[in-house]
PDB file of C-alpha atoms in Angstrom:
ATOM      1  CA  MET A   1     105.796  95.593 124.176  1.00 84.00           C
ATOM      2  CA  GLU A   2     106.087  95.469 120.414  1.00 90.00           C
ATOM      3  CA  LYS A   3     108.564  97.707 118.643  1.00 95.00           C
ATOM      4  CA  LYS A   4     107.099 100.730 116.875  1.00 97.00           C
ATOM      5  CA  TYR A   5     108.646 102.251 113.781  1.00 98.00           C
ATOM      6  CA  HIS A   6     107.826 105.907 113.207  1.00 98.00           C
ATOM      7  CA  GLY A   7     108.329 107.605 109.876  1.00 98.00           C
ATOM      8  CA  ARG A   8     107.535 110.648 107.808  1.00 98.00           C
ATOM      9  CA  CYS A   9     107.968 112.215 104.408  1.00 98.00           C
ATOM     10  CA  LEU A  10     110.502 114.958 103.693  1.00 98.00           C
ATOM     11  CA  CYS A  11     108.094 117.837 104.416  1.00 98.00           C
ATOM     12  CA  GLY A  12     106.420 116.141 107.411  1.00 98.00           C
ATOM     13  CA  GLU A  13     102.874 116.195 105.966  1.00 98.00           C
ATOM     14  CA  VAL A  14     102.651 112.379 105.957  1.00 98.00           C
ATOM     15  CA  THR A  15     103.526 110.448 109.096  1.00 98.00           C
ATOM     16  CA  TYR A  16     103.119 106.823 110.073  1.00 98.00           C
ATOM     17  CA  VAL A  17     103.666 104.271 112.795  1.00 98.00           C
ATOM     18  CA  ALA A  18     104.274 100.584 112.036  1.00 98.00           C
ATOM     19  CA  VAL A  19     103.884  98.180 114.937  1.00 98.00           C
ATOM     20  CA  GLY A  20     105.763  94.922 115.413  1.00 95.00           C
ATOM     21  CA  PRO A  21     108.438  93.243 113.381  1.00 96.00           C
ATOM     22  CA  PRO A  22     108.175  93.462 109.600  1.00 97.00           C
ATOM     23  CA  VAL A  23     107.405  90.382 107.542  1.00 97.00           C
ATOM     24  CA  VAL A  24     110.576  91.002 105.526  1.00 97.00           C
ATOM     25  CA  VAL A  25     113.046  93.762 104.665  1.00 97.00           C
ATOM     26  CA  ALA A  26     113.952  93.693 100.987  1.00 96.00           C
ATOM     27  CA  GLN A  27     116.092  95.559  98.504  1.00 96.00           C
ATOM     28  CA  CYS A  28     114.588  95.681  95.014  1.00 94.00           C
ATOM     29  CA  HIS A  29     116.388  96.416  91.745  1.00 93.00           C
ATOM     30  CA  CYS A  30     113.428  96.202  89.346  1.00 91.00           C
ATOM     31  CA  GLU A  31     113.065  98.944  86.750  1.00 92.00           C
ATOM     32  CA  GLU A  32     109.999 100.404  88.461  1.00 92.00           C
ATOM     33  CA  CYS A  33     111.777 100.711  91.817  1.00 92.00           C
ATOM     34  CA  ARG A  34     114.824 102.275  90.173  1.00 93.00           C
ATOM     35  CA  ARG A  35     112.611 104.863  88.493  1.00 93.00           C
ATOM     36  CA  LEU A  36     110.631 105.424  91.696  1.00 91.00           C
ATOM     37  CA  SER A  37     113.738 106.112  93.744  1.00 92.00           C
ATOM     38  CA  GLY A  38     115.886 107.784  91.103  1.00 91.00           C
ATOM     39  CA  THR A  39     118.670 105.465  92.282  1.00 93.00           C
ATOM     40  CA  GLY A  40     119.628 101.867  91.623  1.00 93.00           C
ATOM     41  CA  HIS A  41     117.164 100.293  94.031  1.00 95.00           C
ATOM     42  CA  THR A  42     114.652 100.727  96.827  1.00 95.00           C
ATOM     43  CA  VAL A  43     114.688  99.243 100.314  1.00 97.00           C
ATOM     44  CA  GLY A  44     111.416  98.498 102.036  1.00 97.00           C
ATOM     45  CA  ALA A  45     110.053  96.839 105.148  1.00 98.00           C
ATOM     46  CA  MET A  46     106.815  94.916 104.627  1.00 98.00           C
ATOM     47  CA  PHE A  47     104.199  95.030 107.379  1.00 98.00           C
ATOM     48  CA  SER A  48     100.657  93.770 107.700  1.00 98.00           C
ATOM     49  CA  SER A  49      98.309  96.610 106.696  1.00 98.00           C
ATOM     50  CA  ASP A  50      96.659  96.278 110.123  1.00 97.00           C
ATOM     51  CA  ALA A  51      99.970  97.195 111.763  1.00 98.00           C
ATOM     52  CA  VAL A  52     100.473 100.473 109.859  1.00 98.00           C
ATOM     53  CA  PHE A  53      98.801 103.725 110.908  1.00 98.00           C
ATOM     54  CA  LEU A  54      99.121 106.567 108.378  1.00 98.00           C
ATOM     55  CA  SER A  55      98.132 110.213 108.477  1.00 98.00           C
ATOM     56  CA  GLY A  56      98.463 112.970 105.903  1.00 98.00           C
ATOM     57  CA  LYS A  57      97.580 113.518 102.280  1.00 98.00           C
ATOM     58  CA  LEU A  58      98.836 110.839  99.895  1.00 98.00           C
ATOM     59  CA  SER A  59      98.811 110.559  96.122  1.00 98.00           C
ATOM     60  CA  GLN A  60      98.887 107.174  94.432  1.00 98.00           C
ATOM     61  CA  PHE A  61     100.136 105.719  91.183  1.00 97.00           C
ATOM     62  CA  SER A  62      99.204 102.198  90.046  1.00 97.00           C
ATOM     63  CA  TYR A  63     100.544  99.998  87.276  1.00 95.00           C
ATOM     64  CA  LEU A  64     100.342  96.396  86.095  1.00 93.00           C
ATOM     65  CA  SER A  65     103.475  94.391  86.830  1.00 87.00           C
ATOM     66  CA  ASP A  66     105.072  91.847  84.508  1.00 83.00           C
ATOM     67  CA  ASN A  67     103.281  89.047  86.392  1.00 83.00           C
ATOM     68  CA  ARG A  68      99.927  90.852  85.932  1.00 91.00           C
ATOM     69  CA  SER A  69      99.491  91.993  89.535  1.00 93.00           C
ATOM     70  CA  GLN A  70      98.519  95.559  90.311  1.00 97.00           C
ATOM     71  CA  VAL A  71     101.185  97.534  92.126  1.00 96.00           C
ATOM     72  CA  THR A  72     100.289 100.796  93.835  1.00 97.00           C
ATOM     73  CA  LYS A  73     102.852 103.302  95.053  1.00 97.00           C
ATOM     74  CA  ALA A  74     101.822 105.994  97.554  1.00 98.00           C
ATOM     75  CA  PHE A  75     103.629 109.319  97.857  1.00 97.00           C
ATOM     76  CA  CYS A  76     103.298 112.465  99.919  1.00 98.00           C
ATOM     77  CA  ALA A  77     101.002 114.720  97.887  1.00 98.00           C
ATOM     78  CA  ASP A  78     103.169 117.739  98.758  1.00 98.00           C
ATOM     79  CA  CYS A  79     106.853 116.727  98.633  1.00 98.00           C
ATOM     80  CA  GLY A  80     106.603 113.483  96.627  1.00 97.00           C
ATOM     81  CA  SER A  81     108.445 111.255  99.106  1.00 97.00           C
ATOM     82  CA  PRO A  82     107.663 107.577  98.408  1.00 97.00           C
ATOM     83  CA  ILE A  83     105.890 106.258 101.511  1.00 98.00           C
ATOM     84  CA  TYR A  84     104.703 102.750 100.671  1.00 98.00           C
ATOM     85  CA  GLY A  85     103.965 100.244  97.973  1.00 97.00           C
ATOM     86  CA  LYS A  86     101.404  97.470  97.821  1.00 97.00           C
ATOM     87  CA  ASN A  87     100.871  94.570  95.464  1.00 96.00           C
ATOM     88  CA  THR A  88      97.698  92.570  94.804  1.00 96.00           C
ATOM     89  CA  ARG A  89      99.783  89.360  94.945  1.00 95.00           C
ATOM     90  CA  ILE A  90     100.438  90.086  98.609  1.00 95.00           C
ATOM     91  CA  PRO A  91      97.095  91.400  99.874  1.00 95.00           C
ATOM     92  CA  ASN A  92      96.752  93.139 103.233  1.00 97.00           C
ATOM     93  CA  HIS A  93     100.395  94.200 103.341  1.00 98.00           C
ATOM     94  CA  LEU A  94     102.248  97.477 102.797  1.00 98.00           C
ATOM     95  CA  THR A  95     105.939  97.899 102.116  1.00 98.00           C
ATOM     96  CA  LEU A  96     107.186 101.068 103.783  1.00 98.00           C
ATOM     97  CA  SER A  97     110.162 102.878 102.278  1.00 97.00           C
ATOM     98  CA  LEU A  98     112.944 102.346 104.797  1.00 97.00           C
ATOM     99  CA  GLY A  99     114.450 105.755 104.059  1.00 96.00           C
ATOM    100  CA  THR A 100     111.343 107.445 105.473  1.00 98.00           C
ATOM    101  CA  MET A 101     111.723 105.826 108.912  1.00 98.00           C
ATOM    102  CA  ASP A 102     112.966 107.962 111.772  1.00 98.00           C
ATOM    103  CA  ASP A 103     114.916 105.027 113.199  1.00 95.00           C
ATOM    104  CA  ALA A 104     115.278 101.747 111.321  1.00 94.00           C
ATOM    105  CA  GLU A 105     117.653 100.268 113.884  1.00 93.00           C
ATOM    106  CA  GLY A 106     117.575  96.485 113.707  1.00 93.00           C
ATOM    107  CA  LEU A 107     115.987  96.365 110.261  1.00 96.00           C
ATOM    108  CA  ASP A 108     118.545  94.738 108.004  1.00 96.00           C
ATOM    109  CA  ILE A 109     118.088  93.725 104.391  1.00 96.00           C
ATOM    110  CA  GLU A 110     117.102  90.059 104.348  1.00 97.00           C
ATOM    111  CA  VAL A 111     116.528  89.525 100.634  1.00 95.00           C
ATOM    112  CA  VAL A 112     117.421  91.154  97.334  1.00 95.00           C
ATOM    113  CA  ILE A 113     114.858  90.870  94.556  1.00 93.00           C
ATOM    114  CA  PHE A 114     115.228  91.495  90.839  1.00 90.00           C
ATOM    115  CA  GLU A 115     118.977  91.036  91.201  1.00 92.00           C
ATOM    116  CA  ARG A 116     119.009  90.315  87.453  1.00 93.00           C
ATOM    117  CA  ASP A 117     118.096  93.977  86.852  1.00 92.00           C
ATOM    118  CA  LYS A 118     120.818  95.416  89.096  1.00 91.00           C
ATOM    119  CA  GLN A 119     122.702  98.152  87.292  1.00 92.00           C
ATOM    120  CA  HIS A 120     126.485  97.992  87.060  1.00 89.00           C
ATOM    121  CA  TRP A 121     126.741 101.456  88.593  1.00 90.00           C
ATOM    122  CA  ASP A 122     124.740 100.492  91.705  1.00 89.00           C
ATOM    123  CA  GLN A 123     127.672  99.002  93.571  1.00 85.00           C
ATOM    124  CA  LEU A 124     130.594 100.701  95.159  1.00 81.00           C
ATOM    125  CA  GLY A 125     134.052  99.758  94.035  1.00 83.00           C
ATOM    126  CA  LYS A 126     137.059  99.671  96.314  1.00 85.00           C
ATOM    127  CA  ASP A 127     138.366 102.923  94.803  1.00 87.00           C
ATOM    128  CA  VAL A 128     135.260 104.988  95.627  1.00 84.00           C
ATOM    129  CA  ILE A 129     136.042 107.866  97.992  1.00 82.00           C
ATOM    130  CA  SER A 130     133.629 108.220 100.920  1.00 82.00           C
ATOM    131  CA  PHE A 131     132.864 111.315 103.033  1.00 82.00           C
ATOM    132  CA  ALA A 132     131.167 111.325 106.452  1.00 86.00           C
ATOM    133  CA  THR A 133     129.253 114.507 105.498  1.00 86.00           C
ATOM    134  CA  GLN A 134     128.849 116.886 102.551  1.00 83.00           C
ATOM    135  CA  PRO A 135     132.399 117.641 101.378  1.00 85.00           C
ATOM    136  CA  ASP A 136     133.657 121.122 100.656  1.00 83.00           C
ATOM    137  CA  TRP A 137     134.119 120.269  97.007  1.00 77.00           C
ATOM    138  CA  LYS A 138     133.600 122.147  93.779  1.00 77.00           C
ATOM    139  CA  PRO A 139     133.903 120.678  90.304  1.00 78.00           C
ATOM    140  CA  GLU A 140     136.797 121.906  88.255  1.00 79.00           C
ATOM    141  CA  GLY A 141     136.112 123.979  85.200  1.00 68.00           C
TER     142      GLY A 141
END
């Protein structure tokens, strides 16, 4: 039996199931992905379009990439969670946002793309303090 990956947006309006192993799991640092995520990168798992079953109301935004392919990003129409991206250079495939998966166990980043665009602040130094949960912290002042 093939593995199934279930996912949803923040509000639960959009849900999906992806069947089978992904083609690739990638972290991307391009400017568009940084702006999409509001962070330094995105992480996505690419599946054949035939292996992804979506439900719910999506909104889309398309743009022309530097290499002249059309990229389309799909979001939940209600909460704005990024659900998938697709690119005309890779037809019949969708890249699902890994952060929307209920359980991404076993899906490890295999490649990093647009490493040249990685921001200096998108890497943790050895002096960064880490908390297991939300800390009871208030800024001074």
